[in-house]
Coordinates of C-alpha atoms in Angstrom, one line a residue:
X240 CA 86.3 40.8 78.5
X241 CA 87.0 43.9 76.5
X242 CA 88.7 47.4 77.9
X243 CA 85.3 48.9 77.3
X244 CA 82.8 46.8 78.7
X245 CA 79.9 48.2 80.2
X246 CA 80.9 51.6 78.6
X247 CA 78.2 53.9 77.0
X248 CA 80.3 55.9 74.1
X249 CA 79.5 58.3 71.7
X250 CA 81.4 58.9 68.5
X251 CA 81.5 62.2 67.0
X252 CA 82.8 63.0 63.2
X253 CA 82.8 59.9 61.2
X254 CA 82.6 60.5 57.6
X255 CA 83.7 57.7 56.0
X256 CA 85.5 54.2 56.4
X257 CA 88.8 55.8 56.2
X258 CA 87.9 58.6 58.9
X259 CA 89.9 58.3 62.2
X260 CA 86.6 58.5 64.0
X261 CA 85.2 55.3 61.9
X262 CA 88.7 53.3 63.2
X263 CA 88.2 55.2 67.0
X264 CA 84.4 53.7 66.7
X265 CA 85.9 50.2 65.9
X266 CA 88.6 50.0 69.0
X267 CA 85.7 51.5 71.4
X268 CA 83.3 48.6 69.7
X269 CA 86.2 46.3 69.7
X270 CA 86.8 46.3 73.7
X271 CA 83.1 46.0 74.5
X272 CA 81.7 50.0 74.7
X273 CA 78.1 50.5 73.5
X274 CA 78.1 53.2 70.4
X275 CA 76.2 55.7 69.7
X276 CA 77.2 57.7 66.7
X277 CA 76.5 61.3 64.9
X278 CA 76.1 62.1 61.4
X279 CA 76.5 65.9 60.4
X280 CA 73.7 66.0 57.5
X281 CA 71.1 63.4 55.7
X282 CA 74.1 63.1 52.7
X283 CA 76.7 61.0 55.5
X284 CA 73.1 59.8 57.1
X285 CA 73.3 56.3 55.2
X286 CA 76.8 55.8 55.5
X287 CA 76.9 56.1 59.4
X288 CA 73.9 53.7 59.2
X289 CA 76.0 51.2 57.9
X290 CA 78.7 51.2 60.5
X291 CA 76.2 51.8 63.3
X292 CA 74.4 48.4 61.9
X293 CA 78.2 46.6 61.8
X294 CA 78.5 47.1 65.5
X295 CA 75.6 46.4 66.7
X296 CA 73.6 50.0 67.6
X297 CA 70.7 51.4 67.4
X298 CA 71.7 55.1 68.1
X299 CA 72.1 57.0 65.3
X300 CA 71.7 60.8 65.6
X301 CA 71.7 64.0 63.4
X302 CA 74.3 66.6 65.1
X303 CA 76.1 69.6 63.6
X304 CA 78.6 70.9 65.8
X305 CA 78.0 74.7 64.9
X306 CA 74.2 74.3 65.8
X307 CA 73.8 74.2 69.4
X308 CA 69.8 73.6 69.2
X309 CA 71.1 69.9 67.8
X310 CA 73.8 69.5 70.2
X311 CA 71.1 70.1 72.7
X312 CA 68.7 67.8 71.3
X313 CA 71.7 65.4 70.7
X314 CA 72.5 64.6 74.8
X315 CA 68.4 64.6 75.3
X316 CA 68.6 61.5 72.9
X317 CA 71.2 60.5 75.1
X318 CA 70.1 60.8 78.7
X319 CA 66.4 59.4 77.6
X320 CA 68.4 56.4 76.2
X321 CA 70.9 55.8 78.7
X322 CA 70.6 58.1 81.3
X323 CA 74.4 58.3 81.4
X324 CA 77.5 58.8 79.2
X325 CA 80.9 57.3 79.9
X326 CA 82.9 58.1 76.7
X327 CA 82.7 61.2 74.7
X328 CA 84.9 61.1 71.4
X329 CA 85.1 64.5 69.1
X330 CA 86.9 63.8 65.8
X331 CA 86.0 66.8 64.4
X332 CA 88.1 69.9 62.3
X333 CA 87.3 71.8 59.2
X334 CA 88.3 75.3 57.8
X335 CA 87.5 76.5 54.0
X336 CA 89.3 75.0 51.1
X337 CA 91.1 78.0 50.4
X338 CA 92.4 79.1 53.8
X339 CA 94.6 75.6 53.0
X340 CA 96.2 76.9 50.1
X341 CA 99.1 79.1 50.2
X342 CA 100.7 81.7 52.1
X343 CA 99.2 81.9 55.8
X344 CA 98.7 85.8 55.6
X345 CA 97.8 86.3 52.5
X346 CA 94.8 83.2 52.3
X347 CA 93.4 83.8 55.8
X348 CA 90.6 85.2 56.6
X349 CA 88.3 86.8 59.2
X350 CA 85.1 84.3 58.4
X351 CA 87.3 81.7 57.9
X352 CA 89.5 82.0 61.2
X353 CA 86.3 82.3 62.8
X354 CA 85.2 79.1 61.0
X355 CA 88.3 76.9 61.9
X356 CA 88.2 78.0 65.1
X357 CA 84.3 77.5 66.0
X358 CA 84.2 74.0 64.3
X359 CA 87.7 72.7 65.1
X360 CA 88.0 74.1 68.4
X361 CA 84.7 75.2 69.9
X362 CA 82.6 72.6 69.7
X363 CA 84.6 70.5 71.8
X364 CA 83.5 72.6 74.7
X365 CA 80.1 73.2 73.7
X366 CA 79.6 69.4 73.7
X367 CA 81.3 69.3 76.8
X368 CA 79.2 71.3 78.4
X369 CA 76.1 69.5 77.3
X370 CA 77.7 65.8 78.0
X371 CA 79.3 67.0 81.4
X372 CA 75.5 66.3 83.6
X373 CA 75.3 62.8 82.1
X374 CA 79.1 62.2 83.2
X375 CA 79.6 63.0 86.5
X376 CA 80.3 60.4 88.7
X377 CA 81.1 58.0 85.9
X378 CA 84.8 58.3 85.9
X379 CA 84.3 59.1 82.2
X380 CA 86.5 60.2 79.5
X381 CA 86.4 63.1 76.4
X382 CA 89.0 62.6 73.8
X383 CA 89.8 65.0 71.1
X384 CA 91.6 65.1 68.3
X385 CA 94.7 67.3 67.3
X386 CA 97.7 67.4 64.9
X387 CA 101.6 68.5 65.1
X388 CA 100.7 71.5 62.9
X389 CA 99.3 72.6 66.1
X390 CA 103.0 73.3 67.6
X391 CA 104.8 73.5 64.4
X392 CA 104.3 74.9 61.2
X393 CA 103.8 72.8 58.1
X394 CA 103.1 73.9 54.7
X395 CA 99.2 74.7 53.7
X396 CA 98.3 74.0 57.1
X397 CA 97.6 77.6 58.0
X398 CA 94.7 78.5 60.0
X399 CA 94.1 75.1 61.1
X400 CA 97.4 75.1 62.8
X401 CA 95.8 78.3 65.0
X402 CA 92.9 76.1 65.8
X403 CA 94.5 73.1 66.6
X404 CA 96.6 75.2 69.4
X405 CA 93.3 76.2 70.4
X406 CA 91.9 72.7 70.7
X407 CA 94.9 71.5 72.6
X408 CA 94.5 74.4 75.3
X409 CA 90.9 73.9 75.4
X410 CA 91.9 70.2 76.3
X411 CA 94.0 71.9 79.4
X412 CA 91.2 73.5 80.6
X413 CA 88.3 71.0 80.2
X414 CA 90.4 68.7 82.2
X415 CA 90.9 71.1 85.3
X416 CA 86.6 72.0 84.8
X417 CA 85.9 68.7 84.4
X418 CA 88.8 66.3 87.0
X419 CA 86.9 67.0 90.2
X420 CA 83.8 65.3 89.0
X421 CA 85.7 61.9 87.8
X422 CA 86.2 63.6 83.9
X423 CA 89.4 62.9 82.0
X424 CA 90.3 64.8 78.9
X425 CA 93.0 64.1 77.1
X426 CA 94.1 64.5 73.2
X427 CA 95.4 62.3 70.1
X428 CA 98.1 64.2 67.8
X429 CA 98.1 61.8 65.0
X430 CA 100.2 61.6 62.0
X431 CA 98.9 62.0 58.8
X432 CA 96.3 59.8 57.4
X433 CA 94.3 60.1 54.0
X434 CA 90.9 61.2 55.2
X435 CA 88.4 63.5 53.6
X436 CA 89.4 66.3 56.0
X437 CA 92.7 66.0 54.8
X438 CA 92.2 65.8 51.4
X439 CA 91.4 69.7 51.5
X440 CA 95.3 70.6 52.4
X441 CA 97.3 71.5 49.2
X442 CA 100.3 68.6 48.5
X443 CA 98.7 66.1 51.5
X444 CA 100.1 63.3 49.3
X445 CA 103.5 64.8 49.4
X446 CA 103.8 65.5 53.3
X447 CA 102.6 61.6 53.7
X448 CA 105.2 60.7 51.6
X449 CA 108.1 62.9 53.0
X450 CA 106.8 62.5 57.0
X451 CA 106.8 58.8 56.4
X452 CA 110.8 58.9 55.4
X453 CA 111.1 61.3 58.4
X454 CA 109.9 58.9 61.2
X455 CA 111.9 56.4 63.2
X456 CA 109.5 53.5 61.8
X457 CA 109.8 54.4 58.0
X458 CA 106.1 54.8 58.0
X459 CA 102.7 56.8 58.3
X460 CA 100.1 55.3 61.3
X461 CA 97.1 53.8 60.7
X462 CA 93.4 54.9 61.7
X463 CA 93.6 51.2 63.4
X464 CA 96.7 52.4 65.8
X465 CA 95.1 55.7 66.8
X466 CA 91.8 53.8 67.5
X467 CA 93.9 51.6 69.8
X468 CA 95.4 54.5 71.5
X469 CA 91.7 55.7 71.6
X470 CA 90.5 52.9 73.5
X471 CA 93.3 52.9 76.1
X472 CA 92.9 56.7 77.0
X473 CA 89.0 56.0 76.9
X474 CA 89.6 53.0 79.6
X475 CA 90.1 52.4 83.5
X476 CA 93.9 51.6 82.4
X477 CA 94.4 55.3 81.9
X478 CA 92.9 56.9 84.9
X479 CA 95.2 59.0 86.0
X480 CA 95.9 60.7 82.3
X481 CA 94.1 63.8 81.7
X482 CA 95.0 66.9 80.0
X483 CA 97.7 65.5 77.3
X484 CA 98.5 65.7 74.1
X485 CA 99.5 61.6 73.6
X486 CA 101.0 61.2 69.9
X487 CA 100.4 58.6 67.7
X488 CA 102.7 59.9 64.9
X489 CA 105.8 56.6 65.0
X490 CA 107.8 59.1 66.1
X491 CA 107.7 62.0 63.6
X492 CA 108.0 64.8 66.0
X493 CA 110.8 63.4 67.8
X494 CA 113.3 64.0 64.3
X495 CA 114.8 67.3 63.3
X496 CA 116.0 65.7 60.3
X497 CA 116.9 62.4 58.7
X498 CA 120.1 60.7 58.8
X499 CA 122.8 62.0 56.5
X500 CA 123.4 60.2 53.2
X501 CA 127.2 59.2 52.3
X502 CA 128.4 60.3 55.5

């Protein structure tokens, strides 16, 4: 018997087979949850299909986080379906291409601080808010999705690092809305993986390559190990974890700098 089973979860953000939300979907699937995933527009319609028809659900549904007429109609799906929600997973971050290349003052700008901030941050609450009626009770959980550049600046990051931060407060304060009714929320800071979010950040192939020398295990995580951190925080087994940043990085952030060569 899985972690999951008996659980009603609903994936937000996958993209593609090498999105961390595709290898959170798996875990949930993995330990027994029912799925029920989003796709953002009718071009990623197909592909979320096809994982939707590899585990085993029938609930696939059109949701654009900076629409709130289809978040609306998304949890009316939901509650006519199941009449509850136990799991509530946003993978979700974007800002425009060229806020991610180049000097942080000179490349950001109003719209696109607005932008990061309403798609990366935002719509975690907004989907909050409409999942919180079909949680209560339930002992649920809302997971999120967050990176070091949040705490730390890193090279092209730029505005995304702002909205980050932002996502990681709004974590704080979702939990204390949310605990008294049974809600956890809690956060994944993982390191970097090669997704098609992160293919938009100037030299991603060069901070894989130089965070995987930094770490303690000599290597980048997988979509596989964050999905397994995913299920845990999602489960029973963490029930009294809410409103933390839990990092799935092999130890990245613990290093100020590599060991000396020749000493």
């Amino acid at each position: 018997m899985g972690l999951l089973e008996g659980k009603k979860a609903l994936v937000v953000g996958i993209a593609s087979k090498h999105s961390i939300a595709t290898g959170i979907a798996k875990a949930l699937h993995d330990q027994g949850a029912e799925l029920a995933l989003t796709y953002q527009n009718e071009k990623l319609k197909s592909r979320v299909e096809g994982f939707a028809q590899e585990w085993n659900s029938n609930l696939v549904l059109p949701c654009d986080v900076a629409d709130d007429e289809q978040i609306s109609a998304l949890f009316q799906r939901l509650n006519e379906e199941w009449g509850g929600l136990d799991i509530l997973v946003h993978s979700v971050g974007f800002a425009p291409g060229e806020e991610l290349d180049g000097d942080f003052t000179d490349v950001t700008s109003r719209e696109g601080f607005k932008t990061a901030h309403d798609i990366s941050s935002y719509s975690l609450t907004a989907l909050a808010r409409e999942a919180r009626p079909l949680m209560q009770g339930r002992q649920g959980s809302i997971l999120t999705m967050t990176y070091l550049g949040s705490q730390k600046v890193l090279p092209n990051y730029n505005v995304m690092g702002l909205a980050k931060a932002s996502l990681e407060a709004n974590v704080r304060y979702l939990a204390a809305s949310l605990g008294a009714e049974g809600t956890r929320v809690n956060a994944i800071s993982a390191g970097p993986i090669k997704t098609l979010a992160a293919s938009g950040i100037k030299s991603f192939r060069r901070m894989l390559s130089e965070n995987a020398k930094r770490t303690p295990l000599q290597r980048n995580v997988t979509t596989t190990e964050v999905g397994n951190t995913a299920a845990f925080l999602t489960s029973d087994m963490a029930s009294g974890i809410t409103g933390e940043v839990i990092y799935v990085d092999a130890g990245f952030r613990n290093m100020a700098m590599n060991a000396l060569e020749n000493e």
